[in-house]
Amino acid sequence: MVMEKYSINGTSNTPDINFDLVKGELTISGRSIPENSIEFYNPLFAALDKYLADPNPKNATTLNIQLEYYNSSSSACLLSVFKKLEKFNKGKGSPVTINWIYEENDEDILAAGKNFEGMVDLPFQMISISEN
């Protein structure tokens, strides 16, 4: 049976991760400061690899990132996700979009998104949301 969804409920140190493999939509939100980022993100990398090996051809792939804070080791893991999607985007020709969602006054998170955008050849949408 093909895995259709992959999700992890976030904690105060780890993000919510929701990956709908049928729709091709991955969302990472919250705070990402796990004690061991590689260990935390490895299952996501495995799910992403499985999806990218046989994506739903009818859908584009969308990655929604809405992090309020993340540490440097999480940053490296995010870059790994972007690199996997970049390679996939070039190889399969399937459209990939990154939605970088940030609170309107959070210049640090906006700058981080622009920094990631400069590191990979993928279309980024910078989406400002109002603070609650």
mmCIF file with all atom_site columns, C-alpha atoms in Angstrom, residues 8-131:
data_model
loop_
_atom_site.group_PDB
_atom_site.id
_atom_site.type_symbol
_atom_site.label_atom_id
_atom_site.label_alt_id
_atom_site.label_comp_id
_atom_site.label_asym_id
_atom_site.label_entity_id
_atom_site.label_seq_id
_atom_site.pdbx_PDB_ins_code
_atom_site.Cartn_x
_atom_site.Cartn_y
_atom_site.Cartn_z
_atom_site.occupancy
_atom_site.B_iso_or_equiv
_atom_site.pdbx_formal_charge
_atom_site.auth_seq_id
_atom_site.auth_comp_id
_atom_site.auth_asym_id
_atom_site.auth_atom_id
_atom_site.pdbx_PDB_model_num
ATOM 1   C CA . ILE A 1 8   ? 4.383  14.686 12.831  1.00 0.00 ? 8   ILE A CA 1
ATOM 2   C CA . ASN A 1 9   ? 2.687  16.736 15.523  1.00 0.00 ? 9   ASN A CA 1
ATOM 3   C CA . GLY A 1 10  ? 4.928  19.568 16.589  1.00 0.00 ? 10  GLY A CA 1
ATOM 4   C CA . THR A 1 11  ? 6.179  20.303 20.080  1.00 0.00 ? 11  THR A CA 1
ATOM 5   C CA . SER A 1 12  ? 7.700  23.411 21.614  1.00 0.00 ? 12  SER A CA 1
ATOM 6   C CA . ASN A 1 13  ? 10.995 22.374 19.958  1.00 0.00 ? 13  ASN A CA 1
ATOM 7   C CA . THR A 1 14  ? 9.875  20.610 16.786  1.00 0.00 ? 14  THR A CA 1
ATOM 8   C CA . PRO A 1 15  ? 7.689  21.731 13.892  1.00 0.00 ? 15  PRO A CA 1
ATOM 9   C CA . ASP A 1 16  ? 4.390  20.358 12.690  1.00 0.00 ? 16  ASP A CA 1
ATOM 10  C CA . ILE A 1 17  ? 5.025  18.432 9.509   1.00 0.00 ? 17  ILE A CA 1
ATOM 11  C CA . ASN A 1 18  ? 2.171  17.527 7.189   1.00 0.00 ? 18  ASN A CA 1
ATOM 12  C CA . PHE A 1 19  ? 2.936  15.887 3.882   1.00 0.00 ? 19  PHE A CA 1
ATOM 13  C CA . ASP A 1 20  ? 0.055  14.941 1.612   1.00 0.00 ? 20  ASP A CA 1
ATOM 14  C CA . LEU A 1 21  ? 1.724  12.686 -0.937  1.00 0.00 ? 21  LEU A CA 1
ATOM 15  C CA . VAL A 1 22  ? -1.393 12.518 -3.118  1.00 0.00 ? 22  VAL A CA 1
ATOM 16  C CA . LYS A 1 23  ? -1.702 16.302 -3.432  1.00 0.00 ? 23  LYS A CA 1
ATOM 17  C CA . GLY A 1 24  ? 2.071  16.844 -3.430  1.00 0.00 ? 24  GLY A CA 1
ATOM 18  C CA . GLU A 1 25  ? 1.826  19.359 -0.609  1.00 0.00 ? 25  GLU A CA 1
ATOM 19  C CA . LEU A 1 26  ? 4.327  19.506 2.244   1.00 0.00 ? 26  LEU A CA 1
ATOM 20  C CA . THR A 1 27  ? 3.924  21.947 5.130   1.00 0.00 ? 27  THR A CA 1
ATOM 21  C CA . ILE A 1 28  ? 6.501  22.606 7.849   1.00 0.00 ? 28  ILE A CA 1
ATOM 22  C CA . SER A 1 29  ? 5.351  25.048 10.524  1.00 0.00 ? 29  SER A CA 1
ATOM 23  C CA . GLY A 1 30  ? 6.108  26.180 14.057  1.00 0.00 ? 30  GLY A CA 1
ATOM 24  C CA . ARG A 1 31  ? 9.507  26.085 15.760  1.00 0.00 ? 31  ARG A CA 1
ATOM 25  C CA . SER A 1 32  ? 12.374 23.884 14.645  1.00 0.00 ? 32  SER A CA 1
ATOM 26  C CA . ILE A 1 33  ? 14.984 23.559 17.362  1.00 0.00 ? 33  ILE A CA 1
ATOM 27  C CA . PRO A 1 34  ? 15.144 19.793 17.913  1.00 0.00 ? 34  PRO A CA 1
ATOM 28  C CA . GLU A 1 35  ? 17.960 18.363 19.987  1.00 0.00 ? 35  GLU A CA 1
ATOM 29  C CA . ASN A 1 36  ? 19.116 16.340 16.976  1.00 0.00 ? 36  ASN A CA 1
ATOM 30  C CA . SER A 1 37  ? 17.898 17.868 13.705  1.00 0.00 ? 37  SER A CA 1
ATOM 31  C CA . ILE A 1 38  ? 19.240 15.080 11.479  1.00 0.00 ? 38  ILE A CA 1
ATOM 32  C CA . GLU A 1 39  ? 17.469 12.435 13.543  1.00 0.00 ? 39  GLU A CA 1
ATOM 33  C CA . PHE A 1 40  ? 14.252 14.468 13.536  1.00 0.00 ? 40  PHE A CA 1
ATOM 34  C CA . TYR A 1 41  ? 14.277 15.216 9.790   1.00 0.00 ? 41  TYR A CA 1
ATOM 35  C CA . ASN A 1 42  ? 15.494 11.801 8.520   1.00 0.00 ? 42  ASN A CA 1
ATOM 36  C CA . PRO A 1 43  ? 11.954 10.307 8.390   1.00 0.00 ? 43  PRO A CA 1
ATOM 37  C CA . LEU A 1 44  ? 10.828 13.361 6.401   1.00 0.00 ? 44  LEU A CA 1
ATOM 38  C CA . PHE A 1 45  ? 13.764 12.914 3.995   1.00 0.00 ? 45  PHE A CA 1
ATOM 39  C CA . ALA A 1 46  ? 12.723 9.259  3.534   1.00 0.00 ? 46  ALA A CA 1
ATOM 40  C CA . ALA A 1 47  ? 9.083  10.227 2.861   1.00 0.00 ? 47  ALA A CA 1
ATOM 41  C CA . LEU A 1 48  ? 10.197 12.947 0.453   1.00 0.00 ? 48  LEU A CA 1
ATOM 42  C CA . ASP A 1 49  ? 12.514 10.555 -1.412  1.00 0.00 ? 49  ASP A CA 1
ATOM 43  C CA . LYS A 1 50  ? 9.685  8.028  -1.703  1.00 0.00 ? 50  LYS A CA 1
ATOM 44  C CA . TYR A 1 51  ? 7.334  10.728 -3.025  1.00 0.00 ? 51  TYR A CA 1
ATOM 45  C CA . LEU A 1 52  ? 9.893  12.142 -5.479  1.00 0.00 ? 52  LEU A CA 1
ATOM 46  C CA . ALA A 1 53  ? 10.582 8.666  -6.889  1.00 0.00 ? 53  ALA A CA 1
ATOM 47  C CA . ASP A 1 54  ? 6.923  8.377  -7.934  1.00 0.00 ? 54  ASP A CA 1
ATOM 48  C CA . PRO A 1 55  ? 5.064  11.700 -7.630  1.00 0.00 ? 55  PRO A CA 1
ATOM 49  C CA . ASN A 1 56  ? 1.454  12.185 -8.556  1.00 0.00 ? 56  ASN A CA 1
ATOM 50  C CA . PRO A 1 57  ? 1.918  13.467 -12.120 1.00 0.00 ? 57  PRO A CA 1
ATOM 51  C CA . LYS A 1 58  ? -1.322 15.456 -12.083 1.00 0.00 ? 58  LYS A CA 1
ATOM 52  C CA . ASN A 1 59  ? -0.155 17.815 -9.357  1.00 0.00 ? 59  ASN A CA 1
ATOM 53  C CA . ALA A 1 60  ? 2.589  20.317 -8.914  1.00 0.00 ? 60  ALA A CA 1
ATOM 54  C CA . THR A 1 61  ? 4.605  19.969 -5.731  1.00 0.00 ? 61  THR A CA 1
ATOM 55  C CA . THR A 1 62  ? 4.211  22.694 -3.127  1.00 0.00 ? 62  THR A CA 1
ATOM 56  C CA . LEU A 1 63  ? 6.307  23.241 -0.025  1.00 0.00 ? 63  LEU A CA 1
ATOM 57  C CA . ASN A 1 64  ? 4.861  25.601 2.585   1.00 0.00 ? 64  ASN A CA 1
ATOM 58  C CA . ILE A 1 65  ? 7.363  26.802 5.173   1.00 0.00 ? 65  ILE A CA 1
ATOM 59  C CA . GLN A 1 66  ? 5.924  28.777 8.069   1.00 0.00 ? 66  GLN A CA 1
ATOM 60  C CA . LEU A 1 67  ? 8.535  28.740 10.819  1.00 0.00 ? 67  LEU A CA 1
ATOM 61  C CA . GLU A 1 68  ? 8.622  31.282 13.611  1.00 0.00 ? 68  GLU A CA 1
ATOM 62  C CA . TYR A 1 69  ? 12.120 30.195 14.617  1.00 0.00 ? 69  TYR A CA 1
ATOM 63  C CA . TYR A 1 70  ? 14.685 27.545 13.666  1.00 0.00 ? 70  TYR A CA 1
ATOM 64  C CA . ASN A 1 71  ? 18.269 26.783 14.589  1.00 0.00 ? 71  ASN A CA 1
ATOM 65  C CA . SER A 1 72  ? 21.282 26.398 12.316  1.00 0.00 ? 72  SER A CA 1
ATOM 66  C CA . SER A 1 73  ? 21.103 22.601 12.192  1.00 0.00 ? 73  SER A CA 1
ATOM 67  C CA . SER A 1 74  ? 17.431 22.853 11.148  1.00 0.00 ? 74  SER A CA 1
ATOM 68  C CA . SER A 1 75  ? 18.516 25.356 8.503   1.00 0.00 ? 75  SER A CA 1
ATOM 69  C CA . ALA A 1 76  ? 20.859 22.735 7.040   1.00 0.00 ? 76  ALA A CA 1
ATOM 70  C CA . CYS A 1 77  ? 17.995 20.222 6.988   1.00 0.00 ? 77  CYS A CA 1
ATOM 71  C CA . LEU A 1 78  ? 15.698 22.711 5.244   1.00 0.00 ? 78  LEU A CA 1
ATOM 72  C CA . LEU A 1 79  ? 18.395 23.311 2.653   1.00 0.00 ? 79  LEU A CA 1
ATOM 73  C CA . SER A 1 80  ? 18.555 19.533 2.086   1.00 0.00 ? 80  SER A CA 1
ATOM 74  C CA . VAL A 1 81  ? 14.792 19.526 1.426   1.00 0.00 ? 81  VAL A CA 1
ATOM 75  C CA . PHE A 1 82  ? 15.187 22.425 -1.021  1.00 0.00 ? 82  PHE A CA 1
ATOM 76  C CA . LYS A 1 83  ? 18.087 20.665 -2.798  1.00 0.00 ? 83  LYS A CA 1
ATOM 77  C CA . LYS A 1 84  ? 16.043 17.469 -3.195  1.00 0.00 ? 84  LYS A CA 1
ATOM 78  C CA . LEU A 1 85  ? 13.175 19.489 -4.677  1.00 0.00 ? 85  LEU A CA 1
ATOM 79  C CA . GLU A 1 86  ? 15.548 21.457 -6.912  1.00 0.00 ? 86  GLU A CA 1
ATOM 80  C CA . LYS A 1 87  ? 17.029 18.246 -8.352  1.00 0.00 ? 87  LYS A CA 1
ATOM 81  C CA . PHE A 1 88  ? 13.538 16.820 -8.828  1.00 0.00 ? 88  PHE A CA 1
ATOM 82  C CA . ASN A 1 89  ? 12.290 20.027 -10.463 1.00 0.00 ? 89  ASN A CA 1
ATOM 83  C CA . LYS A 1 90  ? 15.141 19.980 -12.993 1.00 0.00 ? 90  LYS A CA 1
ATOM 84  C CA . GLY A 1 91  ? 15.022 16.234 -13.664 1.00 0.00 ? 91  GLY A CA 1
ATOM 85  C CA . LYS A 1 92  ? 11.306 15.570 -13.995 1.00 0.00 ? 92  LYS A CA 1
ATOM 86  C CA . GLY A 1 93  ? 10.208 18.955 -15.231 1.00 0.00 ? 93  GLY A CA 1
ATOM 87  C CA . SER A 1 94  ? 7.414  18.851 -12.677 1.00 0.00 ? 94  SER A CA 1
ATOM 88  C CA . PRO A 1 95  ? 6.673  22.277 -11.227 1.00 0.00 ? 95  PRO A CA 1
ATOM 89  C CA . VAL A 1 96  ? 7.758  22.897 -7.647  1.00 0.00 ? 96  VAL A CA 1
ATOM 90  C CA . THR A 1 97  ? 6.815  26.002 -5.657  1.00 0.00 ? 97  THR A CA 1
ATOM 91  C CA . ILE A 1 98  ? 8.091  27.096 -2.259  1.00 0.00 ? 98  ILE A CA 1
ATOM 92  C CA . ASN A 1 99  ? 5.740  29.274 -0.211  1.00 0.00 ? 99  ASN A CA 1
ATOM 93  C CA . TRP A 1 100 ? 7.836  31.040 2.449   1.00 0.00 ? 100 TRP A CA 1
ATOM 94  C CA . ILE A 1 101 ? 5.252  32.324 4.924   1.00 0.00 ? 101 ILE A CA 1
ATOM 95  C CA . TYR A 1 102 ? 6.304  34.873 7.519   1.00 0.00 ? 102 TYR A CA 1
ATOM 96  C CA . GLU A 1 103 ? 4.671  37.301 9.929   1.00 0.00 ? 103 GLU A CA 1
ATOM 97  C CA . GLU A 1 104 ? 4.603  40.756 8.369   1.00 0.00 ? 104 GLU A CA 1
ATOM 98  C CA . ASN A 1 105 ? 7.007  42.324 10.875  1.00 0.00 ? 105 ASN A CA 1
ATOM 99  C CA . ASP A 1 106 ? 9.461  39.425 11.050  1.00 0.00 ? 106 ASP A CA 1
ATOM 100 C CA . GLU A 1 107 ? 12.334 40.752 8.953   1.00 0.00 ? 107 GLU A CA 1
ATOM 101 C CA . ASP A 1 108 ? 14.678 37.966 10.109  1.00 0.00 ? 108 ASP A CA 1
ATOM 102 C CA . ILE A 1 109 ? 12.466 35.165 8.779   1.00 0.00 ? 109 ILE A CA 1
ATOM 103 C CA . LEU A 1 110 ? 11.852 37.102 5.540   1.00 0.00 ? 110 LEU A CA 1
ATOM 104 C CA . ALA A 1 111 ? 15.618 37.587 5.090   1.00 0.00 ? 111 ALA A CA 1
ATOM 105 C CA . ALA A 1 112 ? 16.181 33.878 5.764   1.00 0.00 ? 112 ALA A CA 1
ATOM 106 C CA . GLY A 1 113 ? 13.666 32.974 3.054   1.00 0.00 ? 113 GLY A CA 1
ATOM 107 C CA . LYS A 1 114 ? 15.394 35.278 0.580   1.00 0.00 ? 114 LYS A CA 1
ATOM 108 C CA . ASN A 1 115 ? 18.722 33.736 1.552   1.00 0.00 ? 115 ASN A CA 1
ATOM 109 C CA . PHE A 1 116 ? 17.391 30.217 0.828   1.00 0.00 ? 116 PHE A CA 1
ATOM 110 C CA . GLU A 1 117 ? 15.894 31.478 -2.438  1.00 0.00 ? 117 GLU A CA 1
ATOM 111 C CA . GLY A 1 118 ? 19.382 32.572 -3.509  1.00 0.00 ? 118 GLY A CA 1
ATOM 112 C CA . MET A 1 119 ? 20.827 29.116 -2.767  1.00 0.00 ? 119 MET A CA 1
ATOM 113 C CA . VAL A 1 120 ? 18.543 27.031 -4.970  1.00 0.00 ? 120 VAL A CA 1
ATOM 114 C CA . ASP A 1 121 ? 16.964 27.323 -8.381  1.00 0.00 ? 121 ASP A CA 1
ATOM 115 C CA . LEU A 1 122 ? 13.321 27.087 -7.304  1.00 0.00 ? 122 LEU A CA 1
ATOM 116 C CA . PRO A 1 123 ? 10.488 29.610 -7.401  1.00 0.00 ? 123 PRO A CA 1
ATOM 117 C CA . PHE A 1 124 ? 9.877  31.099 -3.956  1.00 0.00 ? 124 PHE A CA 1
ATOM 118 C CA . GLN A 1 125 ? 6.723  33.021 -3.060  1.00 0.00 ? 125 GLN A CA 1
ATOM 119 C CA . MET A 1 126 ? 7.266  35.323 -0.086  1.00 0.00 ? 126 MET A CA 1
ATOM 120 C CA . ILE A 1 127 ? 3.902  35.458 1.696   1.00 0.00 ? 127 ILE A CA 1
ATOM 121 C CA . SER A 1 128 ? 3.380  37.972 4.485   1.00 0.00 ? 128 SER A CA 1
ATOM 122 C CA . ILE A 1 129 ? 0.663  37.249 7.034   1.00 0.00 ? 129 ILE A CA 1
ATOM 123 C CA . SER A 1 130 ? -0.662 39.511 9.753   1.00 0.00 ? 130 SER A CA 1
ATOM 124 C CA . GLU A 1 131 ? 0.306  38.715 13.318  1.00 0.00 ? 131 GLU A CA 1
#
